[in-house]
Coordinates of C-alpha atoms and ligand atoms in Angstrom, one line a residue:
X140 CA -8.0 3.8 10.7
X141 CA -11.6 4.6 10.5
X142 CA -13.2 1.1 10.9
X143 CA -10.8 -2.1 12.2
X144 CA -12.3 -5.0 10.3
X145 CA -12.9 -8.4 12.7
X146 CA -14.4 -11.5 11.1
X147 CA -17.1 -12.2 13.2
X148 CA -18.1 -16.0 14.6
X149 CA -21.8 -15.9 14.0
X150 CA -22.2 -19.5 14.6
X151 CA -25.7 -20.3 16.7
X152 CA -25.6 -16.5 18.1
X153 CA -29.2 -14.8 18.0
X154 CA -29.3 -12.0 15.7
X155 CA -31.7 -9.4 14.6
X156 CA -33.3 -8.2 11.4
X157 CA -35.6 -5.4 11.7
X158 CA -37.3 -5.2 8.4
X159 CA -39.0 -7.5 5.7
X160 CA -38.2 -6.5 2.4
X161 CA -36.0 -7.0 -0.2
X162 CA -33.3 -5.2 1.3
X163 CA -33.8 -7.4 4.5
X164 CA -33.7 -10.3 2.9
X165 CA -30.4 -9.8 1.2
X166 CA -29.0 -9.4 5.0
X167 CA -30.9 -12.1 6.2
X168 CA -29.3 -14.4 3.3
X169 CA -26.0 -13.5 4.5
X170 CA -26.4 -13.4 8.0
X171 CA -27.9 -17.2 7.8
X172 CA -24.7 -18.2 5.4
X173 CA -22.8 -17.1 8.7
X174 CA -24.9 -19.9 10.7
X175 CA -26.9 -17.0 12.6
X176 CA -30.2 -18.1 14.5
X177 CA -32.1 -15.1 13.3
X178 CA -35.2 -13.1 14.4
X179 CA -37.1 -11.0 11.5
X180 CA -39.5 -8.3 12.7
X181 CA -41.5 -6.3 10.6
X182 CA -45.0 -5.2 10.7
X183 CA -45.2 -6.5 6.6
X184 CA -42.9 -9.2 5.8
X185 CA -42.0 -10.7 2.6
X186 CA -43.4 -14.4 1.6
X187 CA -39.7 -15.3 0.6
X188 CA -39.2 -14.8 4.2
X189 CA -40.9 -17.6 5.2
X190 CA -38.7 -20.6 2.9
X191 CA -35.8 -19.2 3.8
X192 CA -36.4 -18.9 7.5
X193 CA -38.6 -22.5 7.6
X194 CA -35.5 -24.4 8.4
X195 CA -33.2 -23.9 11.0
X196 CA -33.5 -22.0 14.4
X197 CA -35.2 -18.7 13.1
X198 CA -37.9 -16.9 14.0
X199 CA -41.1 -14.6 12.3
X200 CA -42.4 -11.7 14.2
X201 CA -44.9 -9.9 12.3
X202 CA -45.3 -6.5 14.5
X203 CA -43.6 -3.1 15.1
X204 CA -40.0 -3.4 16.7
X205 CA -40.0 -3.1 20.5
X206 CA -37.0 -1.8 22.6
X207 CA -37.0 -5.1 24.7
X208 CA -36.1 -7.0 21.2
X209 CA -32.6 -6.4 21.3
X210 CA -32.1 -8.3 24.5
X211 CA -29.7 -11.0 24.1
X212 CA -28.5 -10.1 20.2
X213 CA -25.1 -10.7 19.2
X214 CA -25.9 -8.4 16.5
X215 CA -28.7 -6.0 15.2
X216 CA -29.1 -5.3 11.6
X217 CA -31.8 -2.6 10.7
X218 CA -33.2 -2.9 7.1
X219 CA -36.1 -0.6 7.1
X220 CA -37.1 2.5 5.1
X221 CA -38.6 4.3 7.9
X222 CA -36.2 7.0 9.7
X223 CA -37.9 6.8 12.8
X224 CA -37.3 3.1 13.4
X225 CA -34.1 3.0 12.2
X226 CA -33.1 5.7 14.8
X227 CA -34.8 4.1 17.3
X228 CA -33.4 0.8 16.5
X229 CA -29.4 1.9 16.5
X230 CA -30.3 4.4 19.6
X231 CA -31.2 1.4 21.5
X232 CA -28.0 -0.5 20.8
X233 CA -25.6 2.0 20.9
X234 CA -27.1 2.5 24.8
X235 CA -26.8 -1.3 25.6
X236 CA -23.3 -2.1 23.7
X237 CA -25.3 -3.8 20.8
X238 CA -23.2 -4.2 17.5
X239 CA -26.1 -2.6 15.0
X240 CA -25.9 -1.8 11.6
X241 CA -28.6 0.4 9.5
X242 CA -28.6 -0.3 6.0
X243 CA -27.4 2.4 3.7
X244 CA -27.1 5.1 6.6
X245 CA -23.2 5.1 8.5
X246 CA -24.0 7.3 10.6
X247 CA -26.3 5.0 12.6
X248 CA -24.2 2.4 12.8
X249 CA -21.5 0.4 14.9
X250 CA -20.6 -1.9 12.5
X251 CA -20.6 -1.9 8.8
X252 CA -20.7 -4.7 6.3
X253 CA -18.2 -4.7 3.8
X254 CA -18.1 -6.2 0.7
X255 CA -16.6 -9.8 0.2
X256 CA -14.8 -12.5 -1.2
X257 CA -15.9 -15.7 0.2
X258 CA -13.9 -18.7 -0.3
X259 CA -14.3 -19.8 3.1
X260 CA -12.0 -20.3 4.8
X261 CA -10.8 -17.4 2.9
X262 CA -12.8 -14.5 3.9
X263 CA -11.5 -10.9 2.5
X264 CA -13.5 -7.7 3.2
X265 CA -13.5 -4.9 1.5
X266 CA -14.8 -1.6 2.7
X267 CA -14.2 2.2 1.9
X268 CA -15.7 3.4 5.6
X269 CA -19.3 3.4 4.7
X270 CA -18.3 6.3 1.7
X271 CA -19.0 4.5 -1.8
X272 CA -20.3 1.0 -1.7
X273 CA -20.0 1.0 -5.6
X274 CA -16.1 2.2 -5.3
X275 CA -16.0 -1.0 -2.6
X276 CA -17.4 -3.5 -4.9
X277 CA -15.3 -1.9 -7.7
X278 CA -12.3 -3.0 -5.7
X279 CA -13.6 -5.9 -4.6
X280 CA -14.1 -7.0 -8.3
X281 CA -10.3 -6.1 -8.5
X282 CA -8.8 -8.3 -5.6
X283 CA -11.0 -11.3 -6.7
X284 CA -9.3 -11.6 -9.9
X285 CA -6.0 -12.0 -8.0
X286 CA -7.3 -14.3 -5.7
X287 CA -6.9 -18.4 -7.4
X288 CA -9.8 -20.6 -7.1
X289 CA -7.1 -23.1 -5.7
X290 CA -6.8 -21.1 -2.1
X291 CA -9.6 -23.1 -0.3
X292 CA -8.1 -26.2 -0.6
X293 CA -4.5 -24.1 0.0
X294 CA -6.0 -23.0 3.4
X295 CA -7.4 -26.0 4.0
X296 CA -4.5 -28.2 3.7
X297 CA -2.2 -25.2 5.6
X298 CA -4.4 -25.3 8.7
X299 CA -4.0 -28.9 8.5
X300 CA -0.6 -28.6 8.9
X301 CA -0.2 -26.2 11.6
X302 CA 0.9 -28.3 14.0
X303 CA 3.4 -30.1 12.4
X304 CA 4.6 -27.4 11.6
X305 CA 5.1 -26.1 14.7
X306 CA 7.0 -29.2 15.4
X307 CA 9.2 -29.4 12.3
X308 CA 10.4 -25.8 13.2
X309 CA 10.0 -24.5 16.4
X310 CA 11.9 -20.9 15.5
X311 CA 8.8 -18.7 14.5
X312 CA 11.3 -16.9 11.9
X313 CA 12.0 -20.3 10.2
X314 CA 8.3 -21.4 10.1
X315 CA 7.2 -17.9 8.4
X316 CA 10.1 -18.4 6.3
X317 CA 9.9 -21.8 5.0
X318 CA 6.0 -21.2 4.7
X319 CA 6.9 -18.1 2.6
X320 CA 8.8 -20.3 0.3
X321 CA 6.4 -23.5 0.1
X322 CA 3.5 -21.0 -1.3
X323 CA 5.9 -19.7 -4.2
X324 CA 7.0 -23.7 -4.8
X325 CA 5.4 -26.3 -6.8
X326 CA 4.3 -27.7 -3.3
X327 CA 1.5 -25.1 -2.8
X328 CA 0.5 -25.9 -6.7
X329 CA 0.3 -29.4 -5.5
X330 CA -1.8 -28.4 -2.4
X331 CA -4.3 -26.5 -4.6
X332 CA -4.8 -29.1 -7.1
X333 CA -5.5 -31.5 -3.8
X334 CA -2.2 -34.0 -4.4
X335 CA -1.2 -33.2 -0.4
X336 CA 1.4 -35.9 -0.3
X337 CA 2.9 -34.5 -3.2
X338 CA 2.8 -31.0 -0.9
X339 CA 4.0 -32.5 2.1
X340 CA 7.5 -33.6 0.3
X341 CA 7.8 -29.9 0.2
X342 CA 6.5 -28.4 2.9
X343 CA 8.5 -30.3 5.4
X344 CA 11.7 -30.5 4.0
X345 CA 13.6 -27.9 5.5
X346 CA 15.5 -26.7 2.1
X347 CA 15.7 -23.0 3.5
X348 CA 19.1 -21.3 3.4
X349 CA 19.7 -20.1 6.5
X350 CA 22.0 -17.4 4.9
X351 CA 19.7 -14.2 4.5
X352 CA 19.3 -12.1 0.9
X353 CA 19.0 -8.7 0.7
X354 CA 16.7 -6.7 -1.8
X355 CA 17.6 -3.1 -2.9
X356 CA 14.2 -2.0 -4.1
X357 CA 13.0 1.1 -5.6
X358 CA 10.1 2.4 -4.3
X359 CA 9.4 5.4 -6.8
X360 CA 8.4 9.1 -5.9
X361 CA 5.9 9.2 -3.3
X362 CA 2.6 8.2 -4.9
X363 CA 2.1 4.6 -3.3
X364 CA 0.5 3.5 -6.7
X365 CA 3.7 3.9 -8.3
X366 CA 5.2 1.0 -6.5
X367 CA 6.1 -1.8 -8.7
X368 CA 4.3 -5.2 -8.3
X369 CA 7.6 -6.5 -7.6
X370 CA 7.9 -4.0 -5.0
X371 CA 4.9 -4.3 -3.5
X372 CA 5.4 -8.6 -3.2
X373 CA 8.8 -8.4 -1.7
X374 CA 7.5 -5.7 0.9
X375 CA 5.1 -8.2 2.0
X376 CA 7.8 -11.0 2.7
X377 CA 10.7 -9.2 4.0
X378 CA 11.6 -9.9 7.9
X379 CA 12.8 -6.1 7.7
X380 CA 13.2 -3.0 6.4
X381 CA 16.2 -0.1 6.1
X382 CA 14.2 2.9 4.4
X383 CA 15.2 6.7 3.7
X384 CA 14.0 9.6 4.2
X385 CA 12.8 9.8 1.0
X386 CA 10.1 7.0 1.5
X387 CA 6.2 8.5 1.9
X388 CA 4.5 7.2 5.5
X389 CA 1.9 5.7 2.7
X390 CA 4.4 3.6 1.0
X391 CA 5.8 2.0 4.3
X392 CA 2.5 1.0 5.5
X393 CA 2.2 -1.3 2.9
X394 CA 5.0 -3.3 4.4
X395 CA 3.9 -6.3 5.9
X396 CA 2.8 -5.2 9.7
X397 CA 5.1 -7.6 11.4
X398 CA 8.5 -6.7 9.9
X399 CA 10.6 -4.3 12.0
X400 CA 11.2 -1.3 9.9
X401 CA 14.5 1.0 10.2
X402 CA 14.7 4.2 9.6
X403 CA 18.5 5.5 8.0
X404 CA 17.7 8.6 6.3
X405 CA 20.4 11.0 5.1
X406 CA 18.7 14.4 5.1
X407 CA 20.7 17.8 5.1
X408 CA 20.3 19.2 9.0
X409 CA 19.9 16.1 10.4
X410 CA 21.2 13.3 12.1
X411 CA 21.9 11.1 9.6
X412 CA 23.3 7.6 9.1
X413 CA 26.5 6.9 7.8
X414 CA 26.5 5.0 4.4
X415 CA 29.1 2.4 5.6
X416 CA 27.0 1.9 8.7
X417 CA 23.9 1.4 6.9
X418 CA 26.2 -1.1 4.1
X419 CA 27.4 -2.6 7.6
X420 CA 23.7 -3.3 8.7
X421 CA 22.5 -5.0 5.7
X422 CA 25.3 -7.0 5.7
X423 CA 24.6 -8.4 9.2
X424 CA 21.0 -8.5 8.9
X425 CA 21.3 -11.2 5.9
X426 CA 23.7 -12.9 7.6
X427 CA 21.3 -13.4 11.3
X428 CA 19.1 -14.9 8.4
X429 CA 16.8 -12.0 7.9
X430 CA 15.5 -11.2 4.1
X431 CA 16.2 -8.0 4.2
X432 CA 14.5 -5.3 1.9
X433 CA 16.7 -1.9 1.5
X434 CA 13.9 0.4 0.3
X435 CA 14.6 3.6 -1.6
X436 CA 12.8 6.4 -3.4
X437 CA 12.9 6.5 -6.9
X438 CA 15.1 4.3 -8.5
X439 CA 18.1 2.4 -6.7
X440 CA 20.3 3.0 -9.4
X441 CA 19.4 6.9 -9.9
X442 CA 21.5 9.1 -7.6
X443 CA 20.6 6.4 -4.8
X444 CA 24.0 5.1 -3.3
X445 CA 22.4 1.4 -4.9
X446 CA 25.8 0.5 -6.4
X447 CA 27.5 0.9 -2.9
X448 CA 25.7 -1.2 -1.2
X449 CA 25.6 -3.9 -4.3
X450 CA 29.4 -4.0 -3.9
X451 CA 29.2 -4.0 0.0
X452 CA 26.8 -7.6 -0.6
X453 CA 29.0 -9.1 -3.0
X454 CA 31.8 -8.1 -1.3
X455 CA 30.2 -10.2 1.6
X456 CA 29.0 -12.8 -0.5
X457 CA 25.0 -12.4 0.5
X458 CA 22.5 -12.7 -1.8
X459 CA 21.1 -10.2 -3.0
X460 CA 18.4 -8.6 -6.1
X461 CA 17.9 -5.4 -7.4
X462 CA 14.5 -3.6 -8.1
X463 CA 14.1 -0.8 -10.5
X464 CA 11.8 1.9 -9.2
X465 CA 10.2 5.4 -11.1
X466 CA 12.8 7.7 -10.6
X467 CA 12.0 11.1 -9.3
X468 CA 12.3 12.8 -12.9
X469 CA 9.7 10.4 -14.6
X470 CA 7.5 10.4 -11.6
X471 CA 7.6 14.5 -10.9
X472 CA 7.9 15.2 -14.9
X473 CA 4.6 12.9 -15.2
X474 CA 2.5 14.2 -12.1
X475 CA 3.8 18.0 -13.5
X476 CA 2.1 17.5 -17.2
X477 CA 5.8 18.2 -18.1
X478 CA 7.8 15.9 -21.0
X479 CA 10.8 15.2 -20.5
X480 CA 11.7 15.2 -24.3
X481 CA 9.4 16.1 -27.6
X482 CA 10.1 15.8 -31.1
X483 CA 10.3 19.6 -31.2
X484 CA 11.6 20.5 -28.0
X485 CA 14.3 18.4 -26.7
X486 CA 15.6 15.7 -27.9
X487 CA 18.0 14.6 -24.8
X488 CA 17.1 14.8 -21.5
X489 CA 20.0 15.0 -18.7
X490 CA 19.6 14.0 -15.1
X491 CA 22.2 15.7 -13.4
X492 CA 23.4 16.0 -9.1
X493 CA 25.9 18.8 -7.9
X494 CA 25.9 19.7 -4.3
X495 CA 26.6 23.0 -3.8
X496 CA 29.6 24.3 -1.7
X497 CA 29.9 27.8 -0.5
X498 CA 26.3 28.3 -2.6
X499 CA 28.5 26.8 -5.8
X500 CA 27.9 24.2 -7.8
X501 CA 30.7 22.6 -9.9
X502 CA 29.6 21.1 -13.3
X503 CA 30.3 20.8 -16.9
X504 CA 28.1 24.0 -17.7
X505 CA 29.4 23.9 -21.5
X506 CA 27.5 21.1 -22.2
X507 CA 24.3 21.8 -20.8
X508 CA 23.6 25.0 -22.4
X509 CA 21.7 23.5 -25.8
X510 CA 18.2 24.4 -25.8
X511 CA 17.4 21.2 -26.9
X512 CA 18.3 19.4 -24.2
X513 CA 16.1 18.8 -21.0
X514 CA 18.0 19.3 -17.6
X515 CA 16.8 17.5 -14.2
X516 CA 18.2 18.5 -11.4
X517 CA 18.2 15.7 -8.5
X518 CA 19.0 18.8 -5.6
X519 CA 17.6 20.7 -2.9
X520 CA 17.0 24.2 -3.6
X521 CA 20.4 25.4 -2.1
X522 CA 22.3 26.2 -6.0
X523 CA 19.4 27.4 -7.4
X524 CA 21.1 30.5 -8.2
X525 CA 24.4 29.4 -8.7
X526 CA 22.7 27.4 -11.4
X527 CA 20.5 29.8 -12.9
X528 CA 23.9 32.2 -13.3
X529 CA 26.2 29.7 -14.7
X530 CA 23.1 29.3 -17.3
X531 CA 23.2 32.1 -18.4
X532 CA 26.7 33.1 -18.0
X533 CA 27.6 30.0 -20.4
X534 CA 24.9 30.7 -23.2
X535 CA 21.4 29.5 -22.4
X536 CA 18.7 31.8 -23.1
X537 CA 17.5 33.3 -20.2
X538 CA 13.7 33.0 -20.9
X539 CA 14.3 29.4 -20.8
X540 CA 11.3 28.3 -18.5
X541 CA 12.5 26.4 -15.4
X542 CA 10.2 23.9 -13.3
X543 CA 10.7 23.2 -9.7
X544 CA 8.8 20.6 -8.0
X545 CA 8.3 19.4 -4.8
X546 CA 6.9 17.0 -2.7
X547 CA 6.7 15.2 -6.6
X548 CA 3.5 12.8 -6.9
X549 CA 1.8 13.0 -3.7
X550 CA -1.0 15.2 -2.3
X551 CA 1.1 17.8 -1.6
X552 CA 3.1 18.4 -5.1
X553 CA 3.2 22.0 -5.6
X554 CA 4.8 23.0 -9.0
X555 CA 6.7 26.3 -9.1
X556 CA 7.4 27.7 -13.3
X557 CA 9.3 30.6 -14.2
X558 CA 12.5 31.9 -16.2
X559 CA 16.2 31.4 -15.5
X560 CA 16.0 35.2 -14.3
X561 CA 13.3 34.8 -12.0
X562 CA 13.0 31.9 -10.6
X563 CA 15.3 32.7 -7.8
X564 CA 12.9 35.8 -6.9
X565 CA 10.0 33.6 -6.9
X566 CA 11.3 31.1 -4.6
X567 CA 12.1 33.7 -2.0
X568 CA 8.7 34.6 -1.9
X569 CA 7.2 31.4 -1.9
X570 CA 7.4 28.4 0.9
X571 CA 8.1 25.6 -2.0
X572 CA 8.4 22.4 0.5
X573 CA 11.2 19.6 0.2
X574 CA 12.5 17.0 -1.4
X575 CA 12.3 19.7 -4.8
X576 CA 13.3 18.1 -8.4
X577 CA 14.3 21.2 -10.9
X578 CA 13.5 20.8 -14.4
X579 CA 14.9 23.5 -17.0
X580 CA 14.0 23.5 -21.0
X581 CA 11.7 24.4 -23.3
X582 CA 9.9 21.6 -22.7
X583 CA 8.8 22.9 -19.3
X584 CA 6.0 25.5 -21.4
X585 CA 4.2 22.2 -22.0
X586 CA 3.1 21.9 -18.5
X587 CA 0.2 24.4 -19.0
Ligands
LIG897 N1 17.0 7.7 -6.1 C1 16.1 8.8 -6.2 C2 16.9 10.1 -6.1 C3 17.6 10.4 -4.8 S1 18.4 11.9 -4.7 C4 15.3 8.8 -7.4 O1 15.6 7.9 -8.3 O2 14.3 9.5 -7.6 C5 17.3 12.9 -3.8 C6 16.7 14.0 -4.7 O3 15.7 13.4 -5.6 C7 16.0 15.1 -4.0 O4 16.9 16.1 -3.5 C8 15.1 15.6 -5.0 O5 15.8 16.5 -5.9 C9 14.7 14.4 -5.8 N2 13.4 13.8 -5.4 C10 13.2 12.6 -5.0 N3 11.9 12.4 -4.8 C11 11.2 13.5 -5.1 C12 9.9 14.0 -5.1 N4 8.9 13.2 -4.7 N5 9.6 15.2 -5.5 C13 10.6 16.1 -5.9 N6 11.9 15.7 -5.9 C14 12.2 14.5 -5.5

């Protein structure tokens, strides 16, 4: 993390402005809507200044800023066009632990002010590390549309409650759980619109199963953007997670910080979790109480054990929903500029598995040999040539181009294109990276 964001109490703490022009004034504005007592130097200093700092605990000083200013600042904000005295200004902090912050110029600074949404007490920040403060506000734009007008009073009426909470239910896991389920009731509708008795019907009654519920959720190729909404929701509520191997470090640290997150990956050449153990643990998670999210890449329901464990949860009676993700062969085809069918190319597309044994695969090759049908092979790169020969030996053309892609919709996709007679050739010669998707058709010539 470049920057770790802290809401800071500004409350009657002495802060400085160096600086008196527009640019200064927009600080000062926010640094008095904080409750600072503030101190304004500059040599030239803006009449609008002097209404907005003619109430309250502030002060004028109409000079050059001194080194012996900073003394006693909670915070330093420098707003000045002058190099020099910005420099000298965030020099002087940094040497006496001063949080200071120079308009416009990172570099200088110890703290930066991101953009936000203010619906005190609702505060959220936004900030992209000093790089683009139009890209910030851009996204700040974003979140405030998801944000409801009604989340003041929400907050308002939750801190309220806090207590009585606690009191209601002591277990921490209950508390988070039963407050989980009050915000997507018609209790936290009722706290928004200000009808609190209405709200506290709900938010006391303890209505919570204590049985657990298990989702099986796709989480898509790699790219984190890719997640659905759903997705991304029950990430944030789970108590914990079982992911694969096939889930990207940038997807999992969208999961809620506090839930504990297990790793069970199945990859070839290493330890690996058996699937009945992993059915076991989901089973026993939801039954401790735990809502349990069993995250996958791609799609579930795609070459992704899903149905096992579905039948392992009914089979134990826990509750449990299922959560399409983008399956590896949308995703990679996508990211690859390849389609998977076209009017003139293919008009099927088949998404096929076949591990290989002894270097052999074993599969209906009869049927896969019309060119106008798009193969996807969900594989590692081990029956490559196995498949490529059985091709071949069963009809296809052997120019038919052939994609292989790895490391599908994430900064490190590399795309590897070439023929059913030498694509085997080109992988030896090439490091193509893991987890690889193959796709073979005409369509494949589209990608360039
Ligand atoms: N349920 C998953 C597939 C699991 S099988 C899905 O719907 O996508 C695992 C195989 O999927 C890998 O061997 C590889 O062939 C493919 N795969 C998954 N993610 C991939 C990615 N990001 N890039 C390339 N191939 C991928």
């Amino acid at each position: 993390m470049d920057y770790l964001p802290l809401h800071f109490d500004l409350r009657d703490q002495h802060c400085l402005l160096v600086g008196g022009g527009q640019v200064a004034l927009r600080k000062a504005n926010l640094l008095i809507s904080a409750g600072a007592r503030l101190t304004v130097i500059a040599p030239q200093i803006d009449p609008a200044f002097l209404d907005k700092l003619s109430v309250g605990m502030h002060t004028i000083v109409c000079r050059e800023f001194m080194t012996e200013d900073v003394k006693g600042q909670s915070l330093v904000v420098s707003a000045t066009s002058d190099r020099v005295v910005n420099q000298h200004v965030s020099e002087t902090c940094h040497e006496q632990g001063i949080p200071v912050n120079v308009v416009d110029n990172p570099d200088l600074c110890s703290v930066i002010f991101p953009a936000i949404i203010d619906r005190s007490p609702v505060v959220v920040s936004v900030s992209t590390g000093g790089q683009s403060p139009v890209l910030t506000s851009d996204l700040r734009r974003r979140i405030e549309a998801l944000i409801p007008e009604g989340v003041v009073r929400l907050a308002r009426y939750l801190g309220g409650r806090r207590q009585r909470l606690k009191t209601t239910f002591p277990d921490i896991d209950q508390r988070r759980r039963q407050t989980v389920w009050f915000l997507g009731s018609a209790g936290a509708t009722a706290a928004m619109a200000g009808r609190d008795a209405q709200a506290d019907q709900v938010l006391m009654e303890d209505a919570q199963p204590s049985l657990g519920e298990v989702y099986i959720v796709g989480a898509g190729p790699g790219d984190p953007d890719l997640l659905t909404l759903k997705a991304l929701d029950l990430m944030q509520r789970c108590d914990v997670v079982l992911h694969d191997a096939l889930i990207d470090r940038r997807v999992l640290d969208r999961v809620r910080r506090d839930a504990d997150i297990i790793y069970v990956g199945k990859q070839a050449g290493a330890p690996s979790t058996a699937q009945d153990q992993i059915n076991h643990q989901l089973v026993t998670l939801a039954r401790a109480g735990k809502r349990v999210l069993r995250l996958k890449g791609g799609d579930p329901f795609v070459f992704g054990r899903g149905g096992e464990e579905m039948e392992a949860l009914i089979e134990s009676s826990i509750p449990f929903e299922i959560v399409p993700g983008i399956t590896a062969a949308s995703g990679c085809a996508a990211y690859a500029g390849i389609p998977l069918t076209h009017r003139e190319y293919a008009q099927s597309v088949r998404f096929v598995t076949g591990h290989p044994k002894d270097g052999v695969v074993s599969l209906p090759w009869e049927e896969m040999v019309n060119d106008n049908q798009t193969l996807v092979f969900y594989m590692g790169l081990g029956g490559l040539e196995n498949i490529c020969e059985q091709m071949m030996a069963h009809g296809r053309d052997p120019d038919t181009p052939i994609a292989l892609i790895a490391n599908g919709t994430t900064e490190h996709q590399r795309v590897l294109i070439g023929s059913l007679t030498d694509i085997v050739d080109q992988v030896r010669h090439t490091e193509v990276g893991r987890p690889t998707l193959t796709i073979i058709g005409q369509v494949v010539s589209l990608a360039k």
